[in-house]
Short mmCIF file of C-alpha atoms and ligand atoms in Angstrom, two decimals:
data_model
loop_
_atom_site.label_atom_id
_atom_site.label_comp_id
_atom_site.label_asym_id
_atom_site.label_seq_id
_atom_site.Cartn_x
_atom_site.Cartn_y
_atom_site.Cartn_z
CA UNK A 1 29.01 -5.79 -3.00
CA UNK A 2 28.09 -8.91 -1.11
CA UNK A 3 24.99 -8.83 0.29
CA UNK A 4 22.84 -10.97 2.57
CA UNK A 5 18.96 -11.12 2.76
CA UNK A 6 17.62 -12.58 5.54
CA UNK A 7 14.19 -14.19 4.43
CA UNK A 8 14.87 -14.07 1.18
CA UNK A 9 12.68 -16.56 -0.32
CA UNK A 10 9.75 -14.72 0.99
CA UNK A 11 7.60 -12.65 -0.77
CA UNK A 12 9.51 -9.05 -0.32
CA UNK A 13 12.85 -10.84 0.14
CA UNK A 14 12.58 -12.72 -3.29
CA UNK A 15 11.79 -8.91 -4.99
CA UNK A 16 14.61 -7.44 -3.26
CA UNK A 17 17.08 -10.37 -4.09
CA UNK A 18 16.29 -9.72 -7.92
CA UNK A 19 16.69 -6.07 -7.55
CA UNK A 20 20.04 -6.74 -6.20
CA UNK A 21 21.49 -9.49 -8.69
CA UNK A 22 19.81 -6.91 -11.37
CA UNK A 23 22.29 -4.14 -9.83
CA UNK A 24 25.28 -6.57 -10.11
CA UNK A 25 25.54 -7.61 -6.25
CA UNK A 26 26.44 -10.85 -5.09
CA UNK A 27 23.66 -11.90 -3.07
CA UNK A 28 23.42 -14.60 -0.09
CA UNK A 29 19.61 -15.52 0.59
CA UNK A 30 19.18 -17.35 4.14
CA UNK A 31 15.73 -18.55 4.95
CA UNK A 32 14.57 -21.42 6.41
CA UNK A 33 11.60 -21.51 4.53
CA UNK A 34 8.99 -21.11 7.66
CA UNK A 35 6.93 -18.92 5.12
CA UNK A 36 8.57 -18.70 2.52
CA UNK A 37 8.13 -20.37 -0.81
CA UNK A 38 11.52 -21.97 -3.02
CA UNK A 39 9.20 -21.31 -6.16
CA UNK A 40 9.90 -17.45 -5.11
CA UNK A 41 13.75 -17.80 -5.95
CA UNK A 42 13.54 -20.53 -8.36
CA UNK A 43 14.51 -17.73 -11.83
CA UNK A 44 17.29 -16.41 -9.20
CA UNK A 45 19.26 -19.62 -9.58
CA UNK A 46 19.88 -18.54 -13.18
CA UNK A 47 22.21 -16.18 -11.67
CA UNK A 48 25.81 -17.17 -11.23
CA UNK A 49 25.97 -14.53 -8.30
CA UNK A 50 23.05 -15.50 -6.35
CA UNK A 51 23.32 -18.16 -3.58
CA UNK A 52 20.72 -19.70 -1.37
CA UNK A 53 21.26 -21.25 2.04
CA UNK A 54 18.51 -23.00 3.59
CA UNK A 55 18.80 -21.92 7.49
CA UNK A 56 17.37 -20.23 10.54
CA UNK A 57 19.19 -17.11 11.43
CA UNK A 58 18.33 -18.46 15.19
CA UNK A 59 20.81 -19.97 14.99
CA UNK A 60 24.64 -19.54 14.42
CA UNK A 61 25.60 -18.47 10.81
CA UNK A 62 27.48 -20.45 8.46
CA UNK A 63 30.78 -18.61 7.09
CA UNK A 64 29.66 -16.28 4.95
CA UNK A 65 32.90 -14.41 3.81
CA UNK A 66 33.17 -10.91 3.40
CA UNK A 67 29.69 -9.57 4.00
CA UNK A 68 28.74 -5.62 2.63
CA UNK A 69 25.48 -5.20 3.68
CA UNK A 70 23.08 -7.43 5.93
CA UNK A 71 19.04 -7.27 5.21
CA UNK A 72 16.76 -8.52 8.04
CA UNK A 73 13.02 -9.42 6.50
CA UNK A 74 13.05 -12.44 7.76
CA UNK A 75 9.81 -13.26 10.19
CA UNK A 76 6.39 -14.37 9.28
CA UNK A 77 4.64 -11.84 8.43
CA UNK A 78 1.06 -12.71 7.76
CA UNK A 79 -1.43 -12.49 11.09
CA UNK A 80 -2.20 -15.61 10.82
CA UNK A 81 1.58 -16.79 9.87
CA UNK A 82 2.56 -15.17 13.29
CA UNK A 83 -0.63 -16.68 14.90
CA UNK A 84 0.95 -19.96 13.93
CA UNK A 85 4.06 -19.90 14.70
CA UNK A 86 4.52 -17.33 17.58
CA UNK A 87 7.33 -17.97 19.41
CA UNK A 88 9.60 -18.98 15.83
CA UNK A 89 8.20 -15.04 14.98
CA UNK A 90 9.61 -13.94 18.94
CA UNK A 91 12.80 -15.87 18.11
CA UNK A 92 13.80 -14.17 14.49
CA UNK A 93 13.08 -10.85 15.52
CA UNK A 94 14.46 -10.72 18.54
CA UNK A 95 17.92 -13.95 18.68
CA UNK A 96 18.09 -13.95 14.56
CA UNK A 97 18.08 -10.03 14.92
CA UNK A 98 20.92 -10.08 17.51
CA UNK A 99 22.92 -13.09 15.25
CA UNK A 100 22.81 -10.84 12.03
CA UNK A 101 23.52 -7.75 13.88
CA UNK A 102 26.47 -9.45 14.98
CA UNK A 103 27.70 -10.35 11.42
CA UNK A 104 27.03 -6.60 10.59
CA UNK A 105 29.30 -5.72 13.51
CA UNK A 106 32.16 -8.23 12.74
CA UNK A 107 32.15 -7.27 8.60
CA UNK A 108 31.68 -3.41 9.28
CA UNK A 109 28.78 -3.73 6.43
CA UNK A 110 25.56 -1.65 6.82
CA UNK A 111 22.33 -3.40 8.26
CA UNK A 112 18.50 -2.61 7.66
CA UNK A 113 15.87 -4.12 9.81
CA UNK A 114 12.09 -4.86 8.18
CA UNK A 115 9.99 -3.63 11.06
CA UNK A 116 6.23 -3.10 10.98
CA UNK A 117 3.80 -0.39 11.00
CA UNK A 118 2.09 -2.71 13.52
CA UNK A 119 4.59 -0.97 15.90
CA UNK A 120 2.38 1.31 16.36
CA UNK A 121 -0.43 -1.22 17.15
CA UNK A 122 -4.35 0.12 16.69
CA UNK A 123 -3.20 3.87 16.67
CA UNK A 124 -4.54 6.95 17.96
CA UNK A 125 -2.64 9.40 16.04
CA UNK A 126 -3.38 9.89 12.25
CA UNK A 127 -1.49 9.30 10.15
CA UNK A 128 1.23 7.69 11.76
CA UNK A 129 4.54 9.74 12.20
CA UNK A 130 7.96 7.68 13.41
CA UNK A 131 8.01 9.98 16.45
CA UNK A 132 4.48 8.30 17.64
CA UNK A 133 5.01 5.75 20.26
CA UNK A 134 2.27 3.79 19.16
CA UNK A 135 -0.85 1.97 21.44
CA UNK A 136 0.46 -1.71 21.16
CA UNK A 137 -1.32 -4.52 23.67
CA UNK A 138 1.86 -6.26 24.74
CA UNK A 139 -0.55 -9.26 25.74
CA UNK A 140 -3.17 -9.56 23.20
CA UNK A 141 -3.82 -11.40 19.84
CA UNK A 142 -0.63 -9.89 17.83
CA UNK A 143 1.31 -8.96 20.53
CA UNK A 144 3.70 -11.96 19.41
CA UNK A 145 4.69 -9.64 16.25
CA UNK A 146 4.16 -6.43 17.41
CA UNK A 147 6.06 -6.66 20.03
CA UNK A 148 8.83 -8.86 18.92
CA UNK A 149 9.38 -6.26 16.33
CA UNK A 150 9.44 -3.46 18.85
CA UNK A 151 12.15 -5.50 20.53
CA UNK A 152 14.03 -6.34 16.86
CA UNK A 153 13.58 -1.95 16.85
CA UNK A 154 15.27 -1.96 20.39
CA UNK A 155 17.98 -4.20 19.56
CA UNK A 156 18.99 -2.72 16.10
CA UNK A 157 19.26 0.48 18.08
CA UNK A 158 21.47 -0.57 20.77
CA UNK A 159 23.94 -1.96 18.05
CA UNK A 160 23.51 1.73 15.87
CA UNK A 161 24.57 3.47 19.29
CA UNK A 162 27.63 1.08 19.54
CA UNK A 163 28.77 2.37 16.38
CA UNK A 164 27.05 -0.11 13.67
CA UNK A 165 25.73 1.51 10.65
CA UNK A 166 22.20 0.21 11.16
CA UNK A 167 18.36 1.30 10.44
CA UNK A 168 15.06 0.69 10.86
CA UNK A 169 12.12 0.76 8.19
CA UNK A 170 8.65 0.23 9.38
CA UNK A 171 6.88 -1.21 6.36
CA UNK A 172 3.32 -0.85 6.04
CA UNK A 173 0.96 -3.01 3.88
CA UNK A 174 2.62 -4.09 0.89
CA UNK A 175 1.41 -6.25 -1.87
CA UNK A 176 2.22 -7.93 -5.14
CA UNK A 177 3.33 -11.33 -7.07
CA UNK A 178 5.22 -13.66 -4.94
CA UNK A 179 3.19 -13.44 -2.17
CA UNK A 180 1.34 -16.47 -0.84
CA UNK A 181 -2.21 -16.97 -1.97
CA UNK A 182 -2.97 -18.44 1.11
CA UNK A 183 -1.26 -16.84 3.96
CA UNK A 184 -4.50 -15.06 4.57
CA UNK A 185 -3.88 -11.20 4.30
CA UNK A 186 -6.46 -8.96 2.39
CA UNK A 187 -4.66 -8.65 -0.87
CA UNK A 188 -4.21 -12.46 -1.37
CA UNK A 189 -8.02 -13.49 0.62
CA UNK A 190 -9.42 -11.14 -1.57
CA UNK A 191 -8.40 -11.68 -5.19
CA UNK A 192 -8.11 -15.60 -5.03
CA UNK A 193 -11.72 -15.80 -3.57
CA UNK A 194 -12.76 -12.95 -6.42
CA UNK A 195 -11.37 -15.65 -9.12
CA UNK A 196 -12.39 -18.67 -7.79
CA UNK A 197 -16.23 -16.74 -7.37
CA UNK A 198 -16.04 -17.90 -3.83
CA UNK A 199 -17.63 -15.05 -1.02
CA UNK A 200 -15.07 -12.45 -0.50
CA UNK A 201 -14.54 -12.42 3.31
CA UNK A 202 -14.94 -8.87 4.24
CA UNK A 203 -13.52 -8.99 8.56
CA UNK A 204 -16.62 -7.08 10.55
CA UNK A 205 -17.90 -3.99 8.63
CA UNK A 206 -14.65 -3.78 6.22
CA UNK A 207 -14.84 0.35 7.55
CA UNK A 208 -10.98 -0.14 8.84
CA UNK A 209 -8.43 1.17 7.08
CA UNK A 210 -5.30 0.16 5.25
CA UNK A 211 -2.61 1.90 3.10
CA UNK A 212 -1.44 -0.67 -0.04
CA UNK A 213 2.24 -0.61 -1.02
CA UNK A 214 3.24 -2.06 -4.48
CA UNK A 215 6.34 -4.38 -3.77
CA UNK A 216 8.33 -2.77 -6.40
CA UNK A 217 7.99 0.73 -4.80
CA UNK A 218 8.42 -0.86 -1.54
CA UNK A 219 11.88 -2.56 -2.59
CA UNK A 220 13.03 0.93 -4.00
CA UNK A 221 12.61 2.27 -0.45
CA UNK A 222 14.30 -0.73 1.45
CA UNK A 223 17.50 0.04 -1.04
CA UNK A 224 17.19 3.75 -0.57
CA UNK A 225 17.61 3.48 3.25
CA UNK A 226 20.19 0.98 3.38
CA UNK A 227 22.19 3.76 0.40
CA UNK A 228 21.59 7.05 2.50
CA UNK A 229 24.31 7.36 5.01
CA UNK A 230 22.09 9.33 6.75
CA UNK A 231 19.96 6.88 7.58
CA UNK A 232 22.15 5.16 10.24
CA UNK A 233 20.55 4.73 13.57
CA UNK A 234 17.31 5.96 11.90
CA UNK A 235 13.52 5.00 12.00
CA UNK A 236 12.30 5.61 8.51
CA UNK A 237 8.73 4.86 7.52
CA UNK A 238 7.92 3.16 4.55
CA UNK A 239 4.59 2.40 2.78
CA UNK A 240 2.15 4.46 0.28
CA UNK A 241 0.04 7.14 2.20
CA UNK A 242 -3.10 5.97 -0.02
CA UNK A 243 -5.79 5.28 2.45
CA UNK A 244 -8.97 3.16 1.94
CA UNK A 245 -11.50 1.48 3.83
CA UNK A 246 -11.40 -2.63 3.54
CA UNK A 247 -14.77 -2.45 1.68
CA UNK A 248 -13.40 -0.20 -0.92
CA UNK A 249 -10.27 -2.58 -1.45
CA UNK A 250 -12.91 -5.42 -1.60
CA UNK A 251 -14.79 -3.79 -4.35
CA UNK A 252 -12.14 -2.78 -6.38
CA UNK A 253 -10.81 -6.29 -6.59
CA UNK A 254 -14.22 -7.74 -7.81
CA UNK A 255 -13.94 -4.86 -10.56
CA UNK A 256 -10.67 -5.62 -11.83
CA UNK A 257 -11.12 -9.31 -11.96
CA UNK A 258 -14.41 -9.40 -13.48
CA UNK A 259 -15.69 -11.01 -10.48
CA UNK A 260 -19.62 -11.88 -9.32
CA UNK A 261 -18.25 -12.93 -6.13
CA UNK A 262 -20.71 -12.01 -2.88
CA UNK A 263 -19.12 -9.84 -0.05
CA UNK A 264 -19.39 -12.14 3.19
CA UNK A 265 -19.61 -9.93 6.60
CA UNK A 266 -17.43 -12.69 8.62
CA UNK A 267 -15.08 -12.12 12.38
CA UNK A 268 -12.08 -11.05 12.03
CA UNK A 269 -8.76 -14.04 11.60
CA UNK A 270 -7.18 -12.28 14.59
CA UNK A 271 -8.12 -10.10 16.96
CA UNK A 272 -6.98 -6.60 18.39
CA UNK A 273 -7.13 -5.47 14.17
CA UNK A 274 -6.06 -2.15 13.44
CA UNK A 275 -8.85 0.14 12.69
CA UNK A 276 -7.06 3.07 10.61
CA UNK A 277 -3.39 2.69 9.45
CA UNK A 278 -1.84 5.12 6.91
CA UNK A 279 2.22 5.72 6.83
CA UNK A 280 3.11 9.47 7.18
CA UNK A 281 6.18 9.21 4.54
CA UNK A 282 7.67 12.86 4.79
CA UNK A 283 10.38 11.59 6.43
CA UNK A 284 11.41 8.86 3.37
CA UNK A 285 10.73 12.08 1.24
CA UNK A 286 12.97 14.13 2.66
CA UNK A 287 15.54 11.69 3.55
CA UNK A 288 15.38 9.53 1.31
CA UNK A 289 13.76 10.68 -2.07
CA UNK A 290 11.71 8.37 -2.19
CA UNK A 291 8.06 7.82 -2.71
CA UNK A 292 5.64 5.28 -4.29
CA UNK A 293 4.67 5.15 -7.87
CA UNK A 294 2.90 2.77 -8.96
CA UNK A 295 -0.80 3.29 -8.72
CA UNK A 296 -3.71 0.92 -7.13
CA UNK A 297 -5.39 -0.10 -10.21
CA UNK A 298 -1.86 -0.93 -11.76
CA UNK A 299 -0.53 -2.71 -8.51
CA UNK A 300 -3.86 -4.77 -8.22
CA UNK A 301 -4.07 -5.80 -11.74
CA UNK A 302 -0.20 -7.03 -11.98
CA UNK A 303 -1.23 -8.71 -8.99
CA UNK A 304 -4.22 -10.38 -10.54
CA UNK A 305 -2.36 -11.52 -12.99
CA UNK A 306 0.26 -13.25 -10.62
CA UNK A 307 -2.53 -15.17 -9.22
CA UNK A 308 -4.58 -16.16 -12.34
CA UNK A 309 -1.52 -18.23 -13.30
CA UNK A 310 -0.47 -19.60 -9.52
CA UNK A 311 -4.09 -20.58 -9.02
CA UNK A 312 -3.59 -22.92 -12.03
CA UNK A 313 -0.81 -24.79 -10.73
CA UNK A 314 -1.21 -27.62 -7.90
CA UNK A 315 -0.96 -25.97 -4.32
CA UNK A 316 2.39 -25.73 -2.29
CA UNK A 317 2.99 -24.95 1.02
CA UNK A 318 1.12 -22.26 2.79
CA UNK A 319 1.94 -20.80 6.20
CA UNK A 320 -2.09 -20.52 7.02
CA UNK A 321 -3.13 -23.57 6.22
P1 NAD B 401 7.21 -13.66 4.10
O1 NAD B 401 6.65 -14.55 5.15
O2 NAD B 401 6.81 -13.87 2.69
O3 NAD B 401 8.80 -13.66 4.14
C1 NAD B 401 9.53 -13.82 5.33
C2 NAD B 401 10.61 -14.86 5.09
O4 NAD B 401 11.37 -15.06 6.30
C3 NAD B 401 10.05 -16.22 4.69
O5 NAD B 401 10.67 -16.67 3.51
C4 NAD B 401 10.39 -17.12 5.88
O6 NAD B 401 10.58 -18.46 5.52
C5 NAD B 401 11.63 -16.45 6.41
N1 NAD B 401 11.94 -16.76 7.81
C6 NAD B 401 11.10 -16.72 8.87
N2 NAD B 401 11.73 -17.07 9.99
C7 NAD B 401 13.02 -17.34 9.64
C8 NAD B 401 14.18 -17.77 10.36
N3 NAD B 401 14.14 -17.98 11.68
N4 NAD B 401 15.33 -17.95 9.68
C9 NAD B 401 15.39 -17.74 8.33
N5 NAD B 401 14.32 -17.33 7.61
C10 NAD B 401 13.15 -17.14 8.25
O7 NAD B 401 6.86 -12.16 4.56
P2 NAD B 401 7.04 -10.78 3.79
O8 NAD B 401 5.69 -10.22 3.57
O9 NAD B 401 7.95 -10.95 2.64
O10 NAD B 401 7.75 -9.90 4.92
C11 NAD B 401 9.16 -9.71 4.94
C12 NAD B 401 9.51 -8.84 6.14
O11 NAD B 401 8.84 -7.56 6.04
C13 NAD B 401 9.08 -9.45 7.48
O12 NAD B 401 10.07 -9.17 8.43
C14 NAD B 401 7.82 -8.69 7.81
O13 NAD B 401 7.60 -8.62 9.21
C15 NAD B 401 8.09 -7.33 7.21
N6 NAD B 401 6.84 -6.63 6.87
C16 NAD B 401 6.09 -7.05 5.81
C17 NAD B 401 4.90 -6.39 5.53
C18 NAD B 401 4.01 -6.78 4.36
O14 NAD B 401 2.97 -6.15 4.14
N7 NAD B 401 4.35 -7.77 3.58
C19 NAD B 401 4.47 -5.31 6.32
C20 NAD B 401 5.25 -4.95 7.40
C21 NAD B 401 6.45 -5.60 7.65
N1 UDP B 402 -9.16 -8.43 6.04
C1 UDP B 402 -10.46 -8.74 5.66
N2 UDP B 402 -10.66 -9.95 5.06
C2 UDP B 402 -9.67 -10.84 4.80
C3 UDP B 402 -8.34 -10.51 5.18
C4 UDP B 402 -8.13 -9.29 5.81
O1 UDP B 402 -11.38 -7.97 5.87
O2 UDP B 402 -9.96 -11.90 4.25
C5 UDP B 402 -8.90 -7.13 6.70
C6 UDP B 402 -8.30 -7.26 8.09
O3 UDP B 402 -9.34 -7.34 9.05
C7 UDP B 402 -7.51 -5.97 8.21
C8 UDP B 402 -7.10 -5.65 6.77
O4 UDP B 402 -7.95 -6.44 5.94
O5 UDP B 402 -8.33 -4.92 8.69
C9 UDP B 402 -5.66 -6.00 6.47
O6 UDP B 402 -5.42 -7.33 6.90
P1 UDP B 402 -4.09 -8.13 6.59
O7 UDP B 402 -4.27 -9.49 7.19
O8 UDP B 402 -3.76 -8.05 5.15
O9 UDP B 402 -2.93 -7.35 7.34
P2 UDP B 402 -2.83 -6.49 8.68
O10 UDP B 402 -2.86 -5.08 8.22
O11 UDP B 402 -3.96 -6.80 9.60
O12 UDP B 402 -1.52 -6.92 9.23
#
């Protein structure tokens, strides 16, 4: 098939692009590298079937030819990515979602859109189902992301009633190599300041909660609901239901990398956080068959590893700095 991954030089796009090559697609990566980093897709350009077009789905596409299937992931993604750029993160999810919905529409191929568990803002129901409506500020802090994605949902279900075969995954936490050591979020903060020694900076008491996702199970599940015809005009959560308190992650980290790193009780980046967030995934189950495997310990320490070697080399680009 020919496929097209919007923001795929980021850090789930670049897994998902190998994934596909690796199944024998030909595969289209557009990004216009807001957050994402080249060095991400550099092994891809080994393949003879994977192309890369530097470009912001904003604005109008270049030809693409026959077009299969049409991935949406890209936005920034980080809180304080969107923080930086907030009305670029308005504009993909909400024009760039519309402009790739349209390709979908004109090539009859299938179309999956990468929104958020922060859909469902700082929630009140536990965990969080697809039927809950969520408890999202539409004026505060993130409302930039949370509620351009809400609008990217709206959209991509306007087009699935007109007759497109297109989803919706709401991705929750997800970590693993490729992502940016410095675009701020926990997994990244956390084990670069754990091998560096530096204070790990735990945001108020670290008692919120988070749910990790290995990229690798994460990437199963994004091709699993674009595969299931069922899954058109669907909201399908995606994440692992593994729930820990920020303190815990922030421990385990200084385990696994040795580290004698202080915990440093600092303010939050950005406000309006999320106290508890864990995915109800029956739905994916069911649907889908599909459901995380690889464990914590194993995620972090890949993950470690990734870092040990990028912290060696001379910094690039970095969406929060
Ligand atoms: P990322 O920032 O690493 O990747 C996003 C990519 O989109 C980047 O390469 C960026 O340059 C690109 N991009 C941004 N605006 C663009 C535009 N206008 N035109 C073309 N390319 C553009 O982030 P990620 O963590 O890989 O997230 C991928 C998707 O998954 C995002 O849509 C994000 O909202 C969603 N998501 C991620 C997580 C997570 O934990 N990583 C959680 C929930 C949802
Ligand atoms: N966090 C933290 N220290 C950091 C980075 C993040 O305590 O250096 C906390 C943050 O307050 C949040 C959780 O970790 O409760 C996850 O933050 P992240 O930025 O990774 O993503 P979010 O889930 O907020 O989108």
């Amino acid at each position: 098939m020919q496929v097209v991954v919007a923001g795929g030089a980021g850090f789930i796009g670049s897994h998902l692009c190998t994934r596909l090559v690796q199944q024998g697609h030909d595969v289209v990566a557009i990004d216009n590298l807001l957050t994402g980093r080249p060095a991400n897709i550099a092994p891809l350009f080994d393949w003879p079937s994977f192309t890369f077009i530097e470009h912001d789905v904003i604005e109008l596409l270049p030809e693409l030819g026959a077009v299969d299937r049409v991935f949406h992931l890209a936005s920034p993604a980080s809180p304080p990515g969107y923080q930086h750029h907030p009305i670029a993160t308005m504009r993909v999810n909400s024009e760039g979602t519309r402009r790739l919905l349209e390709l979908a529409a004109a090539q009859g191929a299938r179309f999956l859109y990468a929104s958020t568990s922060e859909a469902y803002g700082d929630p009140l129901e536990h965990p969080q189902r697809e039927e809950y409506r969520g408890n999202v500020s539409s004026t505060g802090p993130r409302s930039m992301y949370d509620e351009a994605k809400r609008f990217g949902e709206a959209m991509t279900s306007a087009f699935a009633r007109a007759g497109v075969d297109a989803r919706v995954v709401r991705i929750f936490n997800t970590y693993g190599p490729n992502s940016d050591p410095f675009d701020g979020r926990l997994v990244p903060n956390f084990i670069t300041q754990a091998l560096r020694g530096e204070p790990m900076t735990v945001y108020a008491r670290g008692r919120q909660t988070r749910s990790l996702c290995y990229v690798d199970d994460l990437v199963e599940g994004l091709l699993a609901a674009m595969e299931c015809g069922e899954a058109a005009g669907e909201v399908i959560n995606l994440g692992n239901p593994e729930e820990h308190t920020v303190l815990e992650f922030a421990d385990l980290i200084r385990e696994l990398t040795g580290s004698t790193s202080p915990l440093a009780f600092t303010p939050p980046a950005v406000g309006d956080d999320p106290q508890r967030r864990c995915p109800d995934i029956g739905k994916a189950r069911r649907m889908l068959g599909w459901g995380p495997r690889v464990g914590l310990r194993e995620g972090l320490l890949r993950t470690i590893e990734y870092f040990r070697e990028e912290l060696t080399k001379p910094r690039g680009r970095a969406c929060a700095s």
